[in-house]
mmCIF file of C-alpha atoms and ligand atoms in Angstrom:
data_model
loop_
_atom_site.group_PDB
_atom_site.id
_atom_site.type_symbol
_atom_site.label_atom_id
_atom_site.label_comp_id
_atom_site.label_asym_id
_atom_site.label_seq_id
_atom_site.Cartn_x
_atom_site.Cartn_y
_atom_site.Cartn_z
ATOM 1 C CA MET A 280 -63.068 -22.379 -22.586
ATOM 2 C CA ASN A 281 -60.704 -21.457 -19.650
ATOM 3 C CA LEU A 282 -59.427 -18.269 -20.504
ATOM 4 C CA VAL A 283 -58.533 -17.886 -17.034
ATOM 5 C CA ASN A 284 -55.214 -20.219 -17.702
ATOM 6 C CA GLN A 285 -54.813 -19.155 -20.643
ATOM 7 C CA LYS A 286 -50.969 -18.452 -21.061
ATOM 8 C CA THR A 287 -49.891 -15.613 -22.987
ATOM 9 C CA ARG A 288 -46.745 -15.154 -21.673
ATOM 10 C CA VAL A 289 -43.098 -16.579 -22.340
ATOM 11 C CA VAL A 290 -39.729 -16.218 -21.045
ATOM 12 C CA GLY A 291 -36.391 -15.332 -22.884
ATOM 13 C CA VAL A 292 -33.265 -15.907 -22.046
ATOM 14 C CA ASP A 293 -29.757 -14.882 -23.527
ATOM 15 C CA ILE A 294 -26.440 -16.583 -22.647
ATOM 16 C CA SER A 295 -23.614 -14.311 -23.578
ATOM 17 C CA SER A 296 -19.718 -14.458 -22.074
ATOM 18 C CA ASP A 297 -20.520 -11.409 -20.045
ATOM 19 C CA PHE A 298 -24.119 -11.459 -18.594
ATOM 20 C CA THR A 299 -27.132 -14.351 -18.801
ATOM 21 C CA THR A 300 -30.096 -11.884 -19.326
ATOM 22 C CA TYR A 301 -33.731 -12.881 -18.520
ATOM 23 C CA ALA A 302 -37.091 -11.456 -19.271
ATOM 24 C CA LEU A 303 -40.726 -12.384 -19.127
ATOM 25 C CA VAL A 304 -42.298 -11.529 -22.359
ATOM 26 C CA ASP A 305 -45.576 -11.127 -23.811
ATOM 27 C CA VAL A 306 -47.310 -12.066 -27.077
ATOM 28 C CA ARG A 307 -47.081 -9.094 -28.767
ATOM 29 C CA GLY A 308 -43.155 -8.414 -27.604
ATOM 30 C CA ASN A 309 -43.419 -6.565 -24.595
ATOM 31 C CA ILE A 310 -40.797 -6.814 -22.190
ATOM 32 C CA LEU A 311 -42.511 -6.766 -18.983
ATOM 33 C CA ALA A 312 -39.531 -7.463 -16.696
ATOM 34 C CA LYS A 313 -35.885 -8.569 -17.150
ATOM 35 C CA ASP A 314 -32.697 -8.438 -15.277
ATOM 36 C CA GLU A 315 -29.466 -10.434 -15.732
ATOM 37 C CA PHE A 316 -26.331 -11.603 -13.591
ATOM 38 C CA PRO A 317 -22.645 -12.361 -14.510
ATOM 39 C CA THR A 318 -22.346 -15.522 -16.437
ATOM 40 C CA ALA A 319 -19.143 -16.330 -14.929
ATOM 41 C CA GLU A 320 -20.341 -16.682 -11.365
ATOM 42 C CA CYS A 321 -21.410 -19.750 -12.045
ATOM 43 C CA PRO A 322 -18.197 -21.799 -12.845
ATOM 44 C CA THR A 323 -20.114 -25.429 -13.353
ATOM 45 C CA VAL A 324 -23.030 -26.104 -15.719
ATOM 46 C CA ALA A 325 -24.928 -27.172 -12.361
ATOM 47 C CA SER A 326 -24.864 -23.599 -10.607
ATOM 48 C CA PHE A 327 -25.357 -21.960 -13.904
ATOM 49 C CA VAL A 328 -29.062 -24.130 -14.224
ATOM 50 C CA ASN A 329 -29.846 -23.705 -10.604
ATOM 51 C CA ARG A 330 -29.193 -19.832 -10.980
ATOM 52 C CA LEU A 331 -30.787 -19.374 -13.682
ATOM 53 C CA CYS A 332 -34.005 -21.246 -13.421
ATOM 54 C CA GLU A 333 -34.607 -20.014 -9.535
ATOM 55 C CA SER A 334 -33.929 -16.570 -11.034
ATOM 56 C CA ILE A 335 -36.629 -17.418 -13.438
ATOM 57 C CA VAL A 336 -38.812 -18.776 -10.804
ATOM 58 C CA LYS A 337 -38.344 -15.460 -9.037
ATOM 59 C CA LEU A 338 -39.145 -13.107 -12.258
ATOM 60 C CA VAL A 339 -42.170 -15.151 -12.864
ATOM 61 C CA GLU A 340 -43.693 -15.079 -9.472
ATOM 62 C CA ALA A 341 -43.311 -11.352 -9.176
ATOM 63 C CA ASN A 342 -44.906 -10.477 -12.321
ATOM 64 C CA GLY A 343 -48.333 -12.591 -12.666
ATOM 65 C CA GLY A 344 -47.241 -16.146 -11.718
ATOM 66 C CA TYR A 345 -46.148 -19.364 -13.005
ATOM 67 C CA GLU A 346 -49.392 -20.523 -14.680
ATOM 68 C CA THR A 347 -49.580 -17.017 -17.257
ATOM 69 C CA VAL A 348 -46.193 -18.618 -18.975
ATOM 70 C CA ARG A 349 -46.253 -21.269 -21.731
ATOM 71 C CA SER A 350 -42.748 -22.041 -22.668
ATOM 72 C CA VAL A 351 -39.312 -20.638 -22.184
ATOM 73 C CA GLY A 352 -36.476 -19.865 -25.034
ATOM 74 C CA VAL A 353 -32.752 -19.685 -24.891
ATOM 75 C CA SER A 354 -30.064 -17.888 -27.001
ATOM 76 C CA SER A 355 -27.017 -19.201 -26.535
ATOM 77 C CA PRO A 356 -23.375 -19.366 -28.503
ATOM 78 C CA SER A 357 -22.261 -22.756 -29.734
ATOM 79 C CA ALA A 358 -26.235 -24.112 -29.491
ATOM 80 C CA SER A 359 -28.773 -26.073 -31.483
ATOM 81 C CA PHE A 360 -32.143 -25.860 -31.401
ATOM 82 C CA VAL A 361 -31.928 -29.798 -32.919
ATOM 83 C CA THR A 362 -30.014 -31.481 -29.826
ATOM 84 C CA GLY A 363 -31.335 -28.819 -27.430
ATOM 85 C CA SER A 364 -27.616 -28.447 -26.200
ATOM 86 C CA ILE A 365 -24.699 -25.762 -25.968
ATOM 87 C CA GLU A 366 -21.745 -27.575 -27.745
ATOM 88 C CA HIS A 367 -18.197 -27.100 -27.163
ATOM 89 C CA ALA A 368 -18.571 -23.007 -26.893
ATOM 90 C CA ALA A 369 -15.744 -21.555 -26.819
ATOM 91 C CA ASN A 370 -16.578 -18.614 -24.389
ATOM 92 C CA LEU A 371 -18.371 -19.991 -21.758
ATOM 93 C CA PRO A 372 -17.205 -21.128 -18.624
ATOM 94 C CA TRP A 373 -18.322 -24.812 -19.129
ATOM 95 C CA LYS A 374 -16.868 -27.297 -21.769
ATOM 96 C CA GLY A 375 -18.187 -30.210 -23.661
ATOM 97 C CA ILE A 376 -21.581 -30.735 -24.520
ATOM 98 C CA VAL A 377 -24.396 -29.443 -22.268
ATOM 99 C CA PRO A 378 -28.014 -30.404 -22.537
ATOM 100 C CA LEU A 379 -29.265 -27.176 -21.440
ATOM 101 C CA ALA A 380 -33.118 -27.671 -22.515
ATOM 102 C CA ALA A 381 -33.323 -31.014 -21.215
ATOM 103 C CA MET A 382 -31.870 -29.697 -17.801
ATOM 104 C CA MET A 383 -34.264 -26.520 -17.264
ATOM 105 C CA ARG A 384 -37.468 -28.528 -18.568
ATOM 106 C CA ASP A 385 -36.704 -30.978 -15.578
ATOM 107 C CA GLN A 386 -36.150 -28.025 -13.424
ATOM 108 C CA LEU A 387 -38.922 -25.751 -14.109
ATOM 109 C CA GLY A 388 -41.287 -28.018 -15.463
ATOM 110 C CA LEU A 389 -41.788 -25.913 -18.949
ATOM 111 C CA ALA A 390 -40.863 -26.359 -22.393
ATOM 112 C CA VAL A 391 -37.595 -25.228 -23.295
ATOM 113 C CA GLY A 392 -36.013 -24.695 -26.498
ATOM 114 C CA VAL A 393 -32.421 -23.676 -26.873
ATOM 115 C CA ALA A 394 -30.570 -22.134 -30.000
ATOM 116 C CA ASN A 395 -27.761 -20.254 -31.178
ATOM 117 C CA ASP A 396 -27.704 -16.573 -30.886
ATOM 118 C CA ALA A 397 -28.058 -16.285 -34.712
ATOM 119 C CA HIS A 398 -31.043 -18.569 -35.037
ATOM 120 C CA ALA A 399 -32.992 -16.636 -32.196
ATOM 121 C CA THR A 400 -31.542 -13.511 -33.535
ATOM 122 C CA ALA A 401 -33.373 -14.004 -36.650
ATOM 123 C CA LEU A 402 -36.696 -15.449 -35.201
ATOM 124 C CA GLY A 403 -36.985 -12.178 -33.499
ATOM 125 C CA GLU A 404 -36.414 -10.155 -36.534
ATOM 126 C CA SER A 405 -39.192 -12.467 -38.003
ATOM 127 C CA VAL A 406 -41.730 -11.929 -35.262
ATOM 128 C CA TYR A 407 -40.914 -8.222 -34.064
ATOM 129 C CA GLY A 408 -38.581 -6.974 -36.612
ATOM 130 C CA SER A 409 -37.445 -5.911 -39.971
ATOM 131 C CA ALA A 410 -38.061 -9.461 -41.825
ATOM 132 C CA HIS A 411 -41.694 -9.531 -40.347
ATOM 133 C CA GLY A 412 -43.971 -10.898 -43.194
ATOM 134 C CA MET A 413 -41.279 -11.848 -44.843
ATOM 135 C CA LYS A 414 -40.794 -15.561 -46.034
ATOM 136 C CA ASN A 415 -36.982 -15.547 -47.617
ATOM 137 C CA TYR A 416 -34.725 -13.788 -46.209
ATOM 138 C CA ILE A 417 -31.114 -14.114 -44.164
ATOM 139 C CA VAL A 418 -30.431 -12.345 -40.759
ATOM 140 C CA ILE A 419 -26.673 -11.373 -40.305
ATOM 141 C CA HIS A 420 -25.286 -10.688 -36.457
ATOM 142 C CA LEU A 421 -22.144 -9.004 -36.580
ATOM 143 C CA GLY A 422 -20.003 -8.465 -33.773
ATOM 144 C CA THR A 423 -17.181 -10.207 -31.604
ATOM 145 C CA GLY A 424 -18.221 -13.048 -34.524
ATOM 146 C CA LEU A 425 -20.402 -13.393 -37.457
ATOM 147 C CA GLY A 426 -23.378 -15.568 -37.531
ATOM 148 C CA SER A 427 -26.315 -15.940 -39.676
ATOM 149 C CA CYS A 428 -29.676 -17.792 -40.369
ATOM 150 C CA PHE A 429 -31.747 -17.874 -43.435
ATOM 151 C CA PHE A 430 -35.178 -18.619 -43.430
ATOM 152 C CA SER A 431 -36.433 -20.375 -46.784
ATOM 153 C CA GLU A 432 -40.563 -20.032 -47.394
ATOM 154 C CA GLY A 433 -41.187 -18.992 -43.721
ATOM 155 C CA ARG A 434 -39.320 -21.999 -42.250
ATOM 156 C CA GLU A 435 -35.748 -21.473 -40.791
ATOM 157 C CA HIS A 436 -33.099 -23.549 -42.342
ATOM 158 C CA LEU A 437 -31.074 -25.288 -39.584
ATOM 159 C CA GLY A 438 -29.234 -28.003 -41.408
ATOM 160 C CA LYS A 439 -28.789 -31.495 -40.109
ATOM 161 C CA ASN A 440 -27.059 -30.794 -36.864
ATOM 162 C CA GLY A 441 -28.595 -26.846 -36.244
ATOM 163 C CA TYR A 442 -25.555 -25.535 -37.527
ATOM 164 C CA ALA A 443 -26.273 -23.783 -41.164
ATOM 165 C CA GLY A 444 -25.691 -20.390 -41.648
ATOM 166 C CA GLU A 445 -21.728 -20.422 -40.361
ATOM 167 C CA PHE A 446 -21.439 -17.601 -42.653
ATOM 168 C CA GLY A 447 -18.454 -16.166 -40.714
ATOM 169 C CA HIS A 448 -16.440 -19.315 -41.970
ATOM 170 C CA ILE A 449 -16.721 -19.308 -45.462
ATOM 171 C CA CYS A 450 -13.529 -18.506 -47.188
ATOM 172 C CA MET A 451 -12.545 -15.589 -48.508
ATOM 173 C CA VAL A 452 -9.052 -15.434 -49.036
ATOM 174 C CA PRO A 453 -7.702 -18.887 -49.637
ATOM 175 C CA GLU A 454 -3.982 -18.124 -49.274
ATOM 176 C CA GLY A 455 -2.425 -16.003 -46.773
ATOM 177 C CA GLY A 456 -5.354 -15.015 -45.266
ATOM 178 C CA ARG A 457 -5.515 -14.086 -41.714
ATOM 179 C CA GLN A 458 -5.799 -17.017 -39.090
ATOM 180 C CA CYS A 459 -9.012 -17.688 -37.423
ATOM 181 C CA GLY A 460 -10.031 -18.558 -34.010
ATOM 182 C CA CYS A 461 -11.922 -21.826 -35.763
ATOM 183 C CA GLY A 462 -8.360 -23.174 -37.203
ATOM 184 C CA HIS A 463 -8.782 -22.341 -40.671
ATOM 185 C CA THR A 464 -7.220 -19.181 -42.283
ATOM 186 C CA GLY A 465 -8.924 -16.377 -44.588
ATOM 187 C CA CYS A 466 -12.360 -16.321 -42.851
ATOM 188 C CA LEU A 467 -14.753 -13.733 -43.619
ATOM 189 C CA GLU A 468 -15.089 -13.142 -39.830
ATOM 190 C CA THR A 469 -11.533 -12.693 -39.700
ATOM 191 C CA TYR A 470 -11.612 -9.188 -41.779
ATOM 192 C CA VAL A 471 -15.332 -7.651 -40.782
ATOM 193 C CA ASN A 472 -15.763 -8.732 -36.711
ATOM 194 C CA ASN A 473 -14.577 -6.169 -34.004
ATOM 195 C CA LYS A 474 -10.796 -7.726 -34.054
ATOM 196 C CA GLY A 475 -10.619 -7.791 -37.934
ATOM 197 C CA ILE A 476 -11.550 -4.406 -37.996
ATOM 198 C CA ILE A 477 -9.087 -3.415 -35.757
ATOM 199 C CA GLN A 478 -6.613 -5.442 -37.322
ATOM 200 C CA THR A 479 -7.027 -3.776 -40.880
ATOM 201 C CA ALA A 480 -6.601 -0.318 -39.069
ATOM 202 C CA ARG A 481 -3.594 -1.752 -37.282
ATOM 203 C CA GLU A 482 -2.408 -3.052 -41.202
ATOM 204 C CA MET A 483 -3.100 0.166 -42.952
ATOM 205 C CA MET A 484 -1.127 2.421 -40.187
ATOM 206 C CA ALA A 485 1.838 0.104 -40.414
ATOM 207 C CA ALA A 486 1.867 -0.261 -44.056
ATOM 208 C CA SER A 487 1.752 3.800 -44.942
ATOM 209 C CA ASP A 488 3.641 7.116 -42.827
ATOM 210 C CA GLU A 489 0.375 8.962 -43.887
ATOM 211 C CA PRO A 490 -1.088 11.052 -41.080
ATOM 212 C CA SER A 491 -3.748 9.597 -39.448
ATOM 213 C CA LEU A 492 -5.967 10.480 -36.062
ATOM 214 C CA MET A 493 -6.308 6.601 -35.049
ATOM 215 C CA ARG A 494 -2.474 6.872 -34.559
ATOM 216 C CA SER A 495 -2.820 8.969 -31.179
ATOM 217 C CA LEU A 496 -5.997 6.616 -30.156
ATOM 218 C CA ASP A 497 -5.433 5.177 -27.078
ATOM 219 C CA ASP A 498 -8.407 2.723 -27.440
ATOM 220 C CA LEU A 499 -8.645 1.178 -31.169
ATOM 221 C CA SER A 500 -11.816 0.402 -31.584
ATOM 222 C CA PRO A 501 -14.510 0.045 -34.651
ATOM 223 C CA ARG A 502 -16.558 2.897 -32.301
ATOM 224 C CA THR A 503 -13.105 5.241 -32.142
ATOM 225 C CA ILE A 504 -12.767 4.354 -35.782
ATOM 226 C CA VAL A 505 -15.961 5.592 -36.635
ATOM 227 C CA GLU A 506 -15.339 8.625 -34.757
ATOM 228 C CA CYS A 507 -12.124 9.502 -37.063
ATOM 229 C CA CYS A 508 -14.206 8.826 -39.915
ATOM 230 C CA GLU A 509 -16.278 11.724 -38.975
ATOM 231 C CA GLN A 510 -13.882 13.783 -38.276
ATOM 232 C CA GLY A 511 -12.588 13.584 -42.046
ATOM 233 C CA ASP A 512 -9.818 11.102 -41.222
ATOM 234 C CA LYS A 513 -9.130 9.215 -44.836
ATOM 235 C CA MET A 514 -7.132 6.497 -43.230
ATOM 236 C CA ALA A 515 -10.277 5.081 -40.628
ATOM 237 C CA GLN A 516 -12.932 5.867 -43.989
ATOM 238 C CA GLU A 517 -10.592 3.390 -45.930
ATOM 239 C CA VAL A 518 -10.796 0.670 -42.741
ATOM 240 C CA PHE A 519 -14.360 0.752 -42.872
ATOM 241 C CA ARG A 520 -14.477 0.918 -46.922
ATOM 242 C CA TYR A 521 -12.231 -2.095 -47.019
ATOM 243 C CA THR A 522 -14.421 -4.189 -44.648
ATOM 244 C CA GLY A 523 -17.673 -2.984 -46.486
ATOM 245 C CA LYS A 524 -16.037 -4.193 -49.529
ATOM 246 C CA ILE A 525 -15.411 -8.182 -48.218
ATOM 247 C CA LEU A 526 -18.532 -7.912 -46.374
ATOM 248 C CA GLY A 527 -20.048 -6.884 -49.480
ATOM 249 C CA TRP A 528 -18.492 -10.102 -51.356
ATOM 250 C CA GLY A 529 -19.749 -12.342 -48.712
ATOM 251 C CA LEU A 530 -23.134 -11.346 -48.697
ATOM 252 C CA ALA A 531 -23.224 -11.320 -52.321
ATOM 253 C CA ASN A 532 -22.638 -14.952 -52.144
ATOM 254 C CA TYR A 533 -24.941 -15.958 -49.653
ATOM 255 C CA ALA A 534 -27.812 -14.314 -51.829
ATOM 256 C CA CYS A 535 -27.007 -15.978 -54.825
ATOM 257 C CA ILE A 536 -27.623 -19.211 -52.677
ATOM 258 C CA VAL A 537 -30.695 -18.207 -50.634
ATOM 259 C CA SER A 538 -32.308 -15.594 -53.198
ATOM 260 C CA PRO A 539 -33.866 -13.927 -50.552
ATOM 261 C CA GLU A 540 -35.939 -10.874 -50.171
ATOM 262 C CA ALA A 541 -33.929 -9.250 -48.004
ATOM 263 C CA ILE A 542 -30.850 -9.597 -45.897
ATOM 264 C CA VAL A 543 -31.567 -8.040 -42.079
ATOM 265 C CA LEU A 544 -28.443 -6.654 -40.745
ATOM 266 C CA THR A 545 -28.201 -6.817 -36.940
ATOM 267 C CA GLY A 546 -25.023 -6.469 -34.569
ATOM 268 C CA GLY A 547 -23.114 -3.355 -33.117
ATOM 269 C CA ILE A 548 -21.089 -2.895 -35.543
ATOM 270 C CA PHE A 549 -23.401 -1.332 -38.046
ATOM 271 C CA LYS A 550 -23.577 1.851 -35.836
ATOM 272 C CA ALA A 551 -20.533 2.501 -38.119
ATOM 273 C CA GLY A 552 -23.631 4.082 -40.579
ATOM 274 C CA LYS A 553 -22.781 5.073 -43.951
ATOM 275 C CA TRP A 554 -19.233 4.450 -43.449
ATOM 276 C CA LEU A 555 -19.608 0.581 -43.223
ATOM 277 C CA LEU A 556 -23.123 0.487 -45.503
ATOM 278 C CA GLU A 557 -22.625 2.343 -48.354
ATOM 279 C CA PRO A 558 -19.175 -0.016 -49.070
ATOM 280 C CA THR A 559 -20.826 -2.865 -48.463
ATOM 281 C CA GLN A 560 -24.158 -2.146 -50.656
ATOM 282 C CA GLU A 561 -21.780 -1.069 -53.309
ATOM 283 C CA ALA A 562 -19.680 -4.366 -53.307
ATOM 284 C CA PHE A 563 -23.121 -6.435 -52.354
ATOM 285 C CA GLU A 564 -24.670 -4.912 -55.763
ATOM 286 C CA LYS A 565 -21.686 -5.231 -58.091
ATOM 287 C CA HIS A 566 -21.054 -8.870 -57.117
ATOM 288 C CA ILE A 567 -24.715 -10.307 -56.756
ATOM 289 C CA PHE A 568 -26.305 -12.376 -59.857
ATOM 290 C CA HIS A 569 -27.184 -10.287 -62.090
ATOM 291 C CA ASN A 570 -30.945 -11.430 -62.160
ATOM 292 C CA MET A 571 -31.007 -10.731 -58.201
ATOM 293 C CA GLN A 572 -29.581 -6.808 -58.795
ATOM 294 C CA GLY A 573 -31.395 -4.524 -57.339
ATOM 295 C CA ARG A 574 -33.554 -6.905 -56.168
ATOM 296 C CA VAL A 575 -32.549 -7.950 -52.576
ATOM 297 C CA LYS A 576 -32.718 -5.571 -49.872
ATOM 298 C CA LEU A 577 -30.166 -4.929 -47.452
ATOM 299 C CA LEU A 578 -31.914 -3.594 -44.223
ATOM 300 C CA LEU A 579 -31.203 -2.745 -40.881
ATOM 301 C CA SER A 580 -32.751 -3.864 -37.893
ATOM 302 C CA THR A 581 -35.296 -2.111 -36.351
ATOM 303 C CA LEU A 582 -35.141 -3.453 -32.876
ATOM 304 C CA GLU A 583 -33.574 -2.111 -30.006
ATOM 305 C CA THR A 584 -29.651 -3.388 -29.307
ATOM 306 C CA SER A 585 -30.129 -4.196 -25.357
ATOM 307 C CA ASP A 586 -33.506 -6.028 -26.171
ATOM 308 C CA ARG A 587 -33.008 -8.081 -29.367
ATOM 309 C CA GLU A 588 -31.577 -11.255 -27.663
ATOM 310 C CA VAL A 589 -34.049 -11.712 -25.441
ATOM 311 C CA LEU A 590 -36.766 -11.022 -27.825
ATOM 312 C CA GLY A 591 -35.521 -13.332 -30.375
ATOM 313 C CA ALA A 592 -35.459 -16.136 -27.299
ATOM 314 C CA SER A 593 -38.789 -15.254 -26.389
ATOM 315 C CA ALA A 594 -39.618 -15.953 -30.443
ATOM 316 C CA LEU A 595 -38.277 -19.163 -29.844
ATOM 317 C CA ALA A 596 -39.930 -20.076 -26.770
ATOM 318 C CA TRP A 597 -43.369 -19.422 -28.827
ATOM 319 C CA ASP A 598 -41.836 -22.320 -31.306
ATOM 320 C CA VAL A 599 -40.972 -24.888 -29.220
ATOM 321 C CA GLU A 600 -44.446 -27.921 -28.018
ATOM 322 C CA GLU A 601 -45.942 -26.962 -24.780
ATOM 323 C CA TYR A 602 -45.335 -29.173 -21.795
ATOM 324 C CA SER A 603 -46.160 -28.829 -18.177
ATOM 325 C CA LEU A 604 -45.510 -30.818 -15.330
ATOM 326 C CA PHE A 605 -49.045 -29.415 -14.016
ATOM 327 C CA LYS A 606 -51.092 -29.847 -16.744
HETATM 328 ZN ZN1 LIG B 273 -12.816 -19.468 -39.355
#
């Protein structure tokens, strides 16, 4: 037994349109070191991979050394664990198919797993968060988009190409629905994501002459609409009631297919608290199949928002098969 060379750490990387964050994480989910750089500073894939790999090496060398690191997990929009690639990401600087796992593995000499952000978030909840110990559950991530991942008997269901769980694009309004970025209309996401909530507020203000604090906001956003709710603004409260109702219907449909023990809700929008959660829960219980009524928990993530993505990516790193050029 060679305890000296035991690899007790992994690197978690979260790529978003704003920042690429990378962290060294131990087996217990403690973030030992973390840093970031603006993603847009790397206009080409090659420059991005170089910068990311050099940054990871620097972080690792300054914190215990390369030989303690087992593998790397990367969370990115539009990524597939099955192919190890980022494919046609709408909000990242590089287009087309980017075989990121292979490119990073060649440069780092370590195993690299790549997954979409919803998948990585779900793994993080499973290993370190609210879904710990569960076998059948759904994790929802709501923010700019609406992603999800579900686990069946302890394993994530990824589908043929790794794109299972595109919950944001189920059709909730078949005729006359809102235009979605995916090209279709009436997708759930267009009613419940950040932009959707703002659009609902605008539509409600346009449809009536009722006074509302929202009318004098310079910056209309889910956060400022919540502030209006807290000051007793009826129309702002109605915005979240409407949002929660549609989200609850969608979740009830999802639960009917998966029959989960729980649905874990993650994402900044859930900071809206009771204004969003109460109508969501109400619509969910009303529309779920009767045999499941009262038996599926809606839970909030217990992980810190700022750490959730890199922790999810680090959980993924433990899931990839070990590989080392130096073995
Ligand atoms: Zn869509």
